[in-house]
């Protein structure tokens, strides 16, 4: 059996004294596009942050391609929420994208021509090459998102984490992101996306994890993205969705 | 205690209460640094009014200071609205500039008068009893008592009359606006009073102490209670305590009274920070200790519940594997399993754990929340 | 004092040269590191640190009975550091927000400093004189040794800033991403804050604890208006800081009773004001012109489209339309005649007879293009 891209076992995370994730298991086979869904406060973002080592778990362990994250960092790319940074920061699009090379570059080394070329290439993939010299405050929400995607792309990773990449973006950007996700999957990469829009889950993804502090379900969309599980994850709040769901 | 000593302590206590009343709202409205800015900039208002009236006792001084306080707030907001700088930077740009002008004016033109920069920063509470109100040859007590007392009454009236509005504008400005309570007007009224308080107090205690009294006692009280009315009372009491103990500290060290009082406000905060019954550091540590066990018990029940159905139950639920899976030390795992067995949450058979009825209930309770 | 004399003194007068050099160093270091502080939303942290440094200075003196600048600076550094740590701890562990924590630390530490200062001044020991210059700064008391100390420490701070430039930039922009790449964000954060404390401590003797925060915020705020690149912002910040430092020192030295700190801060404020008004791209005046231009362009476009509508409503008629008609159609009637002359200048409109306006062929093409774009 091939090694899973992610193996999370018994993960428990507490903020101050309040548990955010309780004893969660999650396994993501290599080469899947996976959505993490769940209501607000379900611990979706916490989940990927703890896999990335940004939050210390109270218990449990995380393996990335069979080893602890710290050893596999070079295989992982990360797209944080767009709103997590100050877009008035004095820097250009190209500069932000080149930050994706910092991890490979290491301490004290300066950026060079190869980093530049890689960044331009990634910008081209997200349709933002002509914006390379643009100051980042001049970008629209969708463009900001694409810059963040490009930054993760230059990391040239095997496994990508994206925190709500579709949040507040225009239709063009949404299509561009979906295309990109599919390209990544064809190239054998694994992508984990924190996702809000339940209706597009079956269309965009092939694997899904449903969270609500505990794991509700985790598996292929066709198997686990069921009304019953949705109701378990969202409580009564999801009733209106079952009708919509039938369309897919 | 000499009468002068008693008078100094009374004046300081009045100033403490005056400042902490407004300070509560500054702290809650996240505008604490505005008091720092205002307490500096009112100096320019005083200096300009002083140049006009040539007197340090004119009511115009109060007016000038209050005006300058409002100007400071408006300038910060104006700067903010240009979106060229952020709010914190706007404060950091406005008040040093205004304060610098005031200091330069004072050192250039008023060097020989009682108005000097040291007095502004430090105040001279020790001299307060010498400046007395005398009418018809009768001594009516120190003048500072009347100015600070007057401002205290003004602040009290404001807080009592507009209590409901202040409360709403502090906790839900949007709702306050929707209900027609004019949060902006409240905001400016508050800022005007802060300016008045700053100038009225700092002749006696200096600008540093004004800021200390406005922030430290409310911050300490904020850790002691959840209710606004109690927070007001607690901060007033903490202010009085800091004032009086600060006076005696200064007496002991033969040092600046204002500096010592500010130090004591800090000490009061520290006491509250460490020992506050629910939010203090010690209480937090104690609670964490208790919760660690509770948390671990729940985790144990859920872990077992999660893995009972699966085939891996055999491995997962062996006692020896707990430390590996839950990141527990063997001792801690033993302790928790012990507690769980004693409280009837789990049963152990041949090193394999199973949930009792109660244990199942506990696991599913956590699940449903 | 006449200007050429001033410049002569600047190079050949020992005191003035020393003092100006000191102010320049302080300006460069605080301007450069202040840029990071402002971008990290720590503008007011400088205020707290500089006030908190006072008790450190006095305690260092009390312990060693020495006025050696290195020792006093070390005291200031430690106190500024402890204050920052305490503040962060309070914010992290309670519901007290950063503004209150800042104000608390600032006023309490400063009060403590004043208490200790007055306590020290009453000690029967002559060497303590001069500690109070740390309140508002006294550039004139700078000695060559002090300046050398400042230069060495400042150069060290700048060298560290340059060494970890890439890393500092990354944690300032996106700390979480930096952590995901494996950078020790906490450690870098500590290092950058330490550099900020150093920058503040360097300036205390010249500018004083009360106003030193302005030297952190103002150069950075001014520099930000001129550039969209972090590198230039830091360089400009240092430059502005140095200009304000030197010119403030010169002005304060040119007259009696002009305290150095406030004068330097005022010089810096003038630079900030100028930058906010006149900087290209971001400056308020630039913005005002741009808005005006935009408004004019939109107004002309509206009239152009109105004329086009009229032309379509009255095909085959070569006659023009009066400005009264256009005014009636416009949402901004007063701007119509200006817009018409603008269109005429651009060659889009022509006046067939007196007050009879029509589009030229170019105008019709332009209107067609615009409506296509809108569709």
PDB file of C-alpha atoms in Angstrom, chain A residues 29-191:
ATOM      1  CA  UNK A  29      -4.182   9.249   0.277  1.00  0.00           C
ATOM      2  CA  UNK A  30      -1.574  10.675  -2.004  1.00  0.00           C
ATOM      3  CA  UNK A  31      -2.899  12.327  -5.159  1.00  0.00           C
ATOM      4  CA  UNK A  32      -6.298  13.405  -3.873  1.00  0.00           C
ATOM      5  CA  UNK A  33      -8.051  16.746  -3.842  1.00  0.00           C
ATOM      6  CA  UNK A  34      -9.548  16.944  -0.407  1.00  0.00           C
ATOM      7  CA  UNK A  35     -11.956  19.437   1.113  1.00  0.00           C
ATOM      8  CA  UNK A  36     -12.234  19.982   4.846  1.00  0.00           C
ATOM      9  CA  UNK A  37     -15.755  21.138   5.638  1.00  0.00           C
ATOM     10  CA  UNK A  38     -17.688  21.870   8.793  1.00  0.00           C
ATOM     11  CA  UNK A  39     -19.545  24.699  10.491  1.00  0.00           C
ATOM     12  CA  UNK A  40     -17.834  27.802  11.850  1.00  0.00           C
ATOM     13  CA  UNK A  41     -15.692  26.971  14.833  1.00  0.00           C
ATOM     14  CA  UNK A  42     -15.473  23.324  13.806  1.00  0.00           C
ATOM     15  CA  UNK A  43     -11.689  23.457  13.847  1.00  0.00           C
ATOM     16  CA  UNK A  44     -11.021  23.365  10.092  1.00  0.00           C
ATOM     17  CA  UNK A  45      -8.291  25.993  10.062  1.00  0.00           C
ATOM     18  CA  UNK A  46      -6.930  24.642  13.346  1.00  0.00           C
ATOM     19  CA  UNK A  47      -6.647  21.263  11.673  1.00  0.00           C
ATOM     20  CA  UNK A  48      -4.376  22.404   8.872  1.00  0.00           C
ATOM     21  CA  UNK A  49      -2.416  24.721  11.126  1.00  0.00           C
ATOM     22  CA  UNK A  50      -1.668  21.876  13.463  1.00  0.00           C
ATOM     23  CA  UNK A  51      -0.559  19.672  10.574  1.00  0.00           C
ATOM     24  CA  UNK A  52       1.763  22.501   9.559  1.00  0.00           C
ATOM     25  CA  UNK A  53       3.185  22.612  13.069  1.00  0.00           C
ATOM     26  CA  UNK A  54       1.823  26.116  13.694  1.00  0.00           C
ATOM     27  CA  UNK A  55      -0.256  24.969  16.656  1.00  0.00           C
ATOM     28  CA  UNK A  56       0.981  22.521  19.248  1.00  0.00           C
ATOM     29  CA  UNK A  57      -1.404  19.626  19.791  1.00  0.00           C
ATOM     30  CA  UNK A  58      -2.358  18.498  23.283  1.00  0.00           C
ATOM     31  CA  UNK A  59      -2.259  14.925  22.096  1.00  0.00           C
ATOM     32  CA  UNK A  60      -1.979  12.812  18.983  1.00  0.00           C
ATOM     33  CA  UNK A  61       0.402  12.783  16.076  1.00  0.00           C
ATOM     34  CA  UNK A  62       0.669  13.953  12.505  1.00  0.00           C
ATOM     35  CA  UNK A  63       2.666  12.251   9.790  1.00  0.00           C
ATOM     36  CA  UNK A  64       3.342  13.708   6.354  1.00  0.00           C
ATOM     37  CA  UNK A  65       4.304  11.024   3.850  1.00  0.00           C
ATOM     38  CA  UNK A  66       5.042   8.804   6.799  1.00  0.00           C
ATOM     39  CA  UNK A  67       7.332  11.156   8.700  1.00  0.00           C
ATOM     40  CA  UNK A  68       6.938  14.083  11.114  1.00  0.00           C
ATOM     41  CA  UNK A  69       6.245  17.430   9.481  1.00  0.00           C
ATOM     42  CA  UNK A  70       9.545  18.997  10.482  1.00  0.00           C
ATOM     43  CA  UNK A  71      11.379  16.455   8.292  1.00  0.00           C
ATOM     44  CA  UNK A  72       9.003  16.826   5.359  1.00  0.00           C
ATOM     45  CA  UNK A  73       8.638  20.575   5.291  1.00  0.00           C
ATOM     46  CA  UNK A  74      10.174  20.864   1.829  1.00  0.00           C
ATOM     47  CA  UNK A  75       7.316  18.752   0.455  1.00  0.00           C
ATOM     48  CA  UNK A  76       4.598  21.067   1.726  1.00  0.00           C
ATOM     49  CA  UNK A  77       3.161  24.314   0.364  1.00  0.00           C
ATOM     50  CA  UNK A  78       0.790  26.563   2.281  1.00  0.00           C
ATOM     51  CA  UNK A  79      -1.794  29.153   1.210  1.00  0.00           C
ATOM     52  CA  UNK A  80      -3.011  30.999   4.314  1.00  0.00           C
ATOM     53  CA  UNK A  81      -6.237  32.963   4.450  1.00  0.00           C
ATOM     54  CA  UNK A  82      -5.995  36.052   2.312  1.00  0.00           C
ATOM     55  CA  UNK A  83      -7.143  38.280   5.170  1.00  0.00           C
ATOM     56  CA  UNK A  84      -4.315  37.158   7.441  1.00  0.00           C
ATOM     57  CA  UNK A  85      -1.831  39.697   6.110  1.00  0.00           C
ATOM     58  CA  UNK A  86      -1.651  43.445   5.640  1.00  0.00           C
ATOM     59  CA  UNK A  87      -1.998  44.093   1.922  1.00  0.00           C
ATOM     60  CA  UNK A  88      -0.735  47.636   2.337  1.00  0.00           C
ATOM     61  CA  UNK A  89       2.714  46.225   3.074  1.00  0.00           C
ATOM     62  CA  UNK A  90       5.295  47.975   0.885  1.00  0.00           C
ATOM     63  CA  UNK A  91       6.226  45.221  -1.511  1.00  0.00           C
ATOM     64  CA  UNK A  92       5.516  44.008  -5.034  1.00  0.00           C
ATOM     65  CA  UNK A  93       3.677  40.972  -6.325  1.00  0.00           C
ATOM     66  CA  UNK A  94       6.926  39.391  -7.488  1.00  0.00           C
ATOM     67  CA  UNK A  95       8.497  39.870  -4.040  1.00  0.00           C
ATOM     68  CA  UNK A  96       5.605  38.129  -2.328  1.00  0.00           C
ATOM     69  CA  UNK A  97       5.744  35.195  -4.725  1.00  0.00           C
ATOM     70  CA  UNK A  98       9.500  34.847  -4.254  1.00  0.00           C
ATOM     71  CA  UNK A  99       8.881  34.386  -0.530  1.00  0.00           C
ATOM     72  CA  UNK A 100       7.805  30.900  -1.518  1.00  0.00           C
ATOM     73  CA  UNK A 101      11.462  30.142  -2.279  1.00  0.00           C
ATOM     74  CA  UNK A 102      12.725  31.293   1.132  1.00  0.00           C
ATOM     75  CA  UNK A 103      12.294  27.845   2.644  1.00  0.00           C
ATOM     76  CA  UNK A 104      14.443  26.168  -0.008  1.00  0.00           C
ATOM     77  CA  UNK A 105      16.903  29.052  -0.010  1.00  0.00           C
ATOM     78  CA  UNK A 106      17.672  28.908   3.704  1.00  0.00           C
ATOM     79  CA  UNK A 107      19.305  31.415   6.004  1.00  0.00           C
ATOM     80  CA  UNK A 108      21.383  34.360   4.871  1.00  0.00           C
ATOM     81  CA  UNK A 109      21.197  33.535   1.165  1.00  0.00           C
ATOM     82  CA  UNK A 110      20.008  36.246  -1.179  1.00  0.00           C
ATOM     83  CA  UNK A 111      17.390  35.867  -3.857  1.00  0.00           C
ATOM     84  CA  UNK A 112      18.768  35.349  -7.344  1.00  0.00           C
ATOM     85  CA  UNK A 113      17.781  34.933 -10.975  1.00  0.00           C
ATOM     86  CA  UNK A 114      16.478  31.389 -10.545  1.00  0.00           C
ATOM     87  CA  UNK A 115      14.076  32.467  -7.774  1.00  0.00           C
ATOM     88  CA  UNK A 116      12.908  35.250 -10.005  1.00  0.00           C
ATOM     89  CA  UNK A 117      12.322  32.944 -12.934  1.00  0.00           C
ATOM     90  CA  UNK A 118      10.435  30.470 -10.757  1.00  0.00           C
ATOM     91  CA  UNK A 119       8.241  33.249  -9.378  1.00  0.00           C
ATOM     92  CA  UNK A 120       7.433  34.623 -12.832  1.00  0.00           C
ATOM     93  CA  UNK A 121       6.619  31.145 -13.990  1.00  0.00           C
ATOM     94  CA  UNK A 122       4.227  30.604 -11.094  1.00  0.00           C
ATOM     95  CA  UNK A 123       2.606  33.981 -11.721  1.00  0.00           C
ATOM     96  CA  UNK A 124       2.102  32.955 -15.308  1.00  0.00           C
ATOM     97  CA  UNK A 125       0.292  29.802 -14.174  1.00  0.00           C
ATOM     98  CA  UNK A 126      -2.224  31.850 -12.205  1.00  0.00           C
ATOM     99  CA  UNK A 127      -2.575  34.419 -14.980  1.00  0.00           C
ATOM    100  CA  UNK A 128      -0.874  37.216 -13.064  1.00  0.00           C
ATOM    101  CA  UNK A 129       2.442  37.556 -14.892  1.00  0.00           C
ATOM    102  CA  UNK A 130       1.690  41.073 -16.085  1.00  0.00           C
ATOM    103  CA  UNK A 131       1.150  42.114 -12.486  1.00  0.00           C
ATOM    104  CA  UNK A 132       4.634  41.105 -11.317  1.00  0.00           C
ATOM    105  CA  UNK A 133       5.840  44.620 -10.571  1.00  0.00           C
ATOM    106  CA  UNK A 134       2.517  45.794  -9.171  1.00  0.00           C
ATOM    107  CA  UNK A 135       2.342  47.023  -5.570  1.00  0.00           C
ATOM    108  CA  UNK A 136       0.239  44.479  -3.670  1.00  0.00           C
ATOM    109  CA  UNK A 137      -2.211  47.047  -2.302  1.00  0.00           C
ATOM    110  CA  UNK A 138      -3.476  47.610  -5.840  1.00  0.00           C
ATOM    111  CA  UNK A 139      -4.788  44.077  -6.224  1.00  0.00           C
ATOM    112  CA  UNK A 140      -8.392  42.962  -6.056  1.00  0.00           C
ATOM    113  CA  UNK A 141      -9.383  40.183  -3.662  1.00  0.00           C
ATOM    114  CA  UNK A 142      -9.238  37.545  -6.363  1.00  0.00           C
ATOM    115  CA  UNK A 143      -5.838  38.764  -7.520  1.00  0.00           C
ATOM    116  CA  UNK A 144      -4.508  38.664  -3.970  1.00  0.00           C
ATOM    117  CA  UNK A 145      -5.650  35.073  -3.737  1.00  0.00           C
ATOM    118  CA  UNK A 146      -3.922  34.174  -6.958  1.00  0.00           C
ATOM    119  CA  UNK A 147      -0.696  35.787  -5.745  1.00  0.00           C
ATOM    120  CA  UNK A 148      -0.862  33.624  -2.625  1.00  0.00           C
ATOM    121  CA  UNK A 149      -1.446  30.561  -4.815  1.00  0.00           C
ATOM    122  CA  UNK A 150       1.560  31.478  -6.935  1.00  0.00           C
ATOM    123  CA  UNK A 151       3.647  31.814  -3.794  1.00  0.00           C
ATOM    124  CA  UNK A 152       2.704  28.283  -2.786  1.00  0.00           C
ATOM    125  CA  UNK A 153       3.337  27.014  -6.317  1.00  0.00           C
ATOM    126  CA  UNK A 154       6.955  28.190  -6.310  1.00  0.00           C
ATOM    127  CA  UNK A 155       7.466  26.053  -3.225  1.00  0.00           C
ATOM    128  CA  UNK A 156       7.210  23.203  -5.726  1.00  0.00           C
ATOM    129  CA  UNK A 157       5.607  20.975  -3.117  1.00  0.00           C
ATOM    130  CA  UNK A 158       3.989  17.547  -3.176  1.00  0.00           C
ATOM    131  CA  UNK A 159       1.284  18.495  -0.724  1.00  0.00           C
ATOM    132  CA  UNK A 160      -0.575  21.797  -0.578  1.00  0.00           C
ATOM    133  CA  UNK A 161      -2.727  23.283   2.158  1.00  0.00           C
ATOM    134  CA  UNK A 162      -5.119  26.061   1.219  1.00  0.00           C
ATOM    135  CA  UNK A 163      -7.190  27.919   3.775  1.00  0.00           C
ATOM    136  CA  UNK A 164     -10.435  29.105   2.195  1.00  0.00           C
ATOM    137  CA  UNK A 165      -8.988  30.006  -1.207  1.00  0.00           C
ATOM    138  CA  UNK A 166     -12.471  30.654  -2.608  1.00  0.00           C
ATOM    139  CA  UNK A 167     -13.409  33.120   0.113  1.00  0.00           C
ATOM    140  CA  UNK A 168     -14.634  36.352  -1.462  1.00  0.00           C
ATOM    141  CA  UNK A 169     -13.076  35.876  -4.900  1.00  0.00           C
ATOM    142  CA  UNK A 170     -14.614  36.646  -8.276  1.00  0.00           C
ATOM    143  CA  UNK A 171     -15.911  33.972 -10.643  1.00  0.00           C
ATOM    144  CA  UNK A 172     -12.839  34.185 -12.896  1.00  0.00           C
ATOM    145  CA  UNK A 173     -10.518  33.532  -9.996  1.00  0.00           C
ATOM    146  CA  UNK A 174     -12.672  30.696  -8.740  1.00  0.00           C
ATOM    147  CA  UNK A 175     -12.489  29.002 -12.138  1.00  0.00           C
ATOM    148  CA  UNK A 176      -8.751  29.634 -12.316  1.00  0.00           C
ATOM    149  CA  UNK A 177      -8.241  28.074  -8.893  1.00  0.00           C
ATOM    150  CA  UNK A 178     -10.328  25.026  -9.765  1.00  0.00           C
ATOM    151  CA  UNK A 179      -8.364  24.501 -12.970  1.00  0.00           C
ATOM    152  CA  UNK A 180      -5.156  24.833 -11.018  1.00  0.00           C
ATOM    153  CA  UNK A 181      -6.314  22.318  -8.432  1.00  0.00           C
ATOM    154  CA  UNK A 182      -7.078  19.823 -11.162  1.00  0.00           C
ATOM    155  CA  UNK A 183      -3.694  20.374 -12.782  1.00  0.00           C
ATOM    156  CA  UNK A 184      -2.018  19.766  -9.467  1.00  0.00           C
ATOM    157  CA  UNK A 185      -3.912  16.528  -9.039  1.00  0.00           C
ATOM    158  CA  UNK A 186      -2.978  15.373 -12.560  1.00  0.00           C
ATOM    159  CA  UNK A 187       0.627  16.036 -11.640  1.00  0.00           C
ATOM    160  CA  UNK A 188       0.185  13.638  -8.724  1.00  0.00           C
ATOM    161  CA  UNK A 189       0.110  16.270  -5.993  1.00  0.00           C
ATOM    162  CA  UNK A 190      -2.170  16.206  -2.991  1.00  0.00           C
ATOM    163  CA  UNK A 191      -4.219  19.268  -2.083  1.00  0.00           C
TER     164      UNK A 191
END
